[in-house]
Amino acid sequence: MNGSTRLLYTSLNFPEAYPEDLPLALDTALTYLKGVGPARGAMLQSRGLETVEDLINYFPFRYEDRSNLKTIAQLAPGELATVIAEVRSTKVSGMRRRNIGLFEAEFTDASRAIVLGKWFHGAYLADRLLPGTRVALFGKIEFDSYRGEMQIMHPELEYLSGDDDEADSALHTGRIVPVYEAAGKVNTRAIRVLVHRVLQEIAEVEDHLPESVRSFLKFPGRAEAIRAAHFPPPGTPVRMLNEFRSPAQFRLIFEEFFWLECGLEIKRQRARLMPGIQFSLSDRVREQIKKLLPFKPTGAQKRVLKEIADDMAKPCPMNRLLQGDVGSGKTIVGAEAAVIALENGYQVAILAPTEILASQHYLSLKPLLNKVGYEAALLTGSFPAREKAKLKEMLRTGLIRVAIGTHALLEKDVEFDNLGLVIIDEQHRFGVMQRLGLVQKGVTPDVLVMTATPIPRTLAMTIYGDLDISVIDELPPGRKKILTKHYPSDQVELAYSAMRQEVDAGRQAYVVYPVIEESETQAMKAAQQMFEHLSAEVFPDIPVGLLHGRLGSGEKEAAMEAFKTGRTKILVSTTVIEVGVDVPNATVMVIEQAERFGLSQLHQLRGRVGRGGEQSYCMLITEKLSDTGKERIRTLVDSQDGFVIAEMDLKLRGPGEFFGTKQSGLPSLRIANILRDPDILSAARNEAKAFVERPPSPEAFSRAVIYIKEHWQRRYGLVQVG
Ligand code: ADP
Ligand code: MG
C-alpha cells in the first residue's frame, strides 16, 4: 500500500471522513471513496453496488488484451494493437444519409504518424471525437492502400481524460484490461479505477470456502482470485478469460454456485428433520385411488404417483416438484395425492396462479373428487366479502375438505382445521417465498409443486434445488402430433379457412392474443377488436366467444363454460387460457403475433389442443421476423418436446426472461452464469451435497451455515437456511 494511491476518501464530500489510517473494510460504503459523491453513489447503487464488498464482486464481463501498446509509427498490418492517440479531424463519407454513412477519424500521436479509425453508422461519434480528444484505440491493424495509412475498422475506443494520474493511465493500457458494465454514467474506466484502488486499499478478504473443498480442487485463495479476475496477471490467455475459465474465474464461479447449492441442500436437510404427517396408504386408500381413475395411467404417471405416495408415507414433510409437459396428465396425479390426504382425514389446498386457472382446476377436480365422496370449494379474491367470510369459516372448522383458489388462499386470515397437503400449480408465477407463507401455517403439511413448463436442468437445480423432483416424461397413448404451421400475417386468410373447415367438421378453435405483462389492457383491446372482426365479418354464421383477464369472474366462467359445452365454437382470448384449459374437442389453436410470445409460452398454448383423439393444428401468425425470431418459430414448428423447447428458449432469451416475469425466484448471481457454466454448476452441486451430508467437522459446517446466512441468504432469496 503506498501513499500515492491513498486517495480514497475525502473530507470534502462527507463530514465524517473515513479515518486515514484504517484499511478499507468490506462493508465500507462506496460513498466514502474519493470521487464517489452522492450522484455517482446513486448510480452505483442502481446496479446494486453499495459497499466495497459489492464493488470487488462486480466482475468484468469482458477482457481486452491491450498489452501490445505501440506508437502509431510502429504499427504493422495484421496485428492486434493498442495506441494512445489524439483526434486530428473527422468526417462522414459514403452515404448521403448521415446516420448510415461511414464515419472516419484521423488520429495522431507523438510519433506524428496517422492512423484512421472507421465506423459504419458512426455519425453519432462526431460529437464525442472532437479534435484534440485523447483516446485509447484497440483493434486489428489494416492498411488502407487508398490513403496510404494504417486503419482500424470499428476500433474499441476508450476516452482518456486529462486529469488521470500516471498510475491510472497505466491501468487502461499496456496490459490485459477488464471491461465493466457501466453503472449509469460511471463508465467502465471509472469503475476500473475504483476497483483497482479498492483492491490496493483493502485490509483482507477472508476465504470462506471450506478448506476441504479448496484444497481438493486446488483453488487459488479468494483474495488472489478476486484480484486476478479483475486484473489478470500478464500472460493469462485472453480467450480463456473471455470464456470465464481462468483458474481465478473458475473458482469464483464455483464458489457462488457452491454456496447457493449448500443453502438449498441445508434447507432440504432441515426440512427432512421437521415433523410432518405420516399418511397411511391403507387398502382403502388404494381402492379409492383406483375408483378415481377414469383411464389406465401411463407408466410415467404410475411412477411419479409412487414417488409422491412414498414421500407422503414418510414422517417428514414432502417437498416435491412434479414436472411434466403440457398434456402429460398431471391433474390426475394431483388428484390421487389429494385422495391420500383426504382419506387420512386431512384437508387439501390447491393453489393456482390465476382465477381462471383456479376455476379450471375446480371444474376438472370436482367431478373426480365427487366420485370418491368429497366436495371441493372454490375460493378466489373476487368473491363478495360475505361469501368469502362464510367459506373461510367452513375451512377453519373443517367443513370444507378441499379448497381450490388463487393466492387469496395465502392471506393471513385464512385458517385451516387440519391442512395436510398443499398442491401448488406453479407456472412460475408464484414467488417461492409465497410458497413458504402457506407452509408456515400451523403444522407442516406436505407440499407438491406442479409445473407445466418443463424446466431446463440447470434452472431446476438453482430454483428448485431444495425440492425433490418427479418428471412425467410420457404422454397418454393415442396422442397425435399437433401439426404446426407458420403464416405471415398477410396470409392469415389461410389460417381462417382451415379454422372454418374444422368448425364445419364439428370441432372448436382458439384464437389467442399476446399479453405483455404491463399491457393487459392493450391485449384486451386487441382481443376485443379481433372478436368483433371475426364474429361480424369472417365467421358471421359461427358462434364466437371472448375471454380476457378484465372480465369479472362470473363472466369468465360463463365464457369458459360456453366453450366447454360447445355453445361457442371459436374462443378469442388473451393468454389467460395459457394453462390448464382442457377442452378435448378443440383442435385448432391460432396464435396471433406469435413473435411476441416466449417459446415455452407458445408451447403451452399449443398444448391446449391435441387433447382428444382428433388431428389438431397450431397456426402461428407473425409480423416481420428477426433472425432469432425465425429460429424460434422454426423450433416450434419442428419440435413438440417441451424440454427441447425450454432449453432453446433459455438459450435464446436468457434465464431472466425465461419465466417471462420479474419475480421468478431466480437467484442473482455475480459472476456465475447458468447458461455458460452448467458444468461448474453440476460440480458445485455435487461438492455442496457431499459437504452437507458429510461435513469434515461440525465446526466447518456451522461456519458455513453462518456464512451463508450472513452473506447469501438475502441475495439468493430462496435460501431460508433456518
Ligand atoms: P396436464 O395438466 O399435464 O397438462 P392433464 O392432466 O390436463 O395434463 O391431461 C391432459 C389430458 O389427457 C386430459 O384430457 C386427461 O383427461 C387426459 N389423460 C391424462 N392421463 C391420461 C391417461 N393415462 N390416459 C388417457 N388420457 C389421459
Ligand atoms: Mg409425509
Tab-separated table of C-alpha atoms in Angstrom, residues 21 59 156 208 247 283 324 407 436 453 555 662 718:
chain	number	residue	atom	x	y	z
A	21	ASP	CA	-5.069	5.115	8.744
A	59	PHE	CA	-16.643	-8.537	-12.229
A	156	GLU	CA	-12.578	-0.369	-29.376
A	208	HIS	CA	-14.833	-18.893	3.465
A	247	PRO	CA	-8.392	-20.571	-12.592
A	283	ASP	CA	-56.011	-50.786	1.198
A	324	GLY	CA	-44.481	-32.775	-16.958
A	407	HIS	CA	-53.110	-16.730	-3.704
A	436	LEU	CA	-43.455	-20.606	2.384
A	453	THR	CA	-43.315	-25.680	-18.314
A	555	GLU	CA	-68.241	-13.657	-16.971
A	662	LYS	CA	-39.533	-10.485	-12.967
A	718	LEU	CA	-34.993	-18.596	-1.615
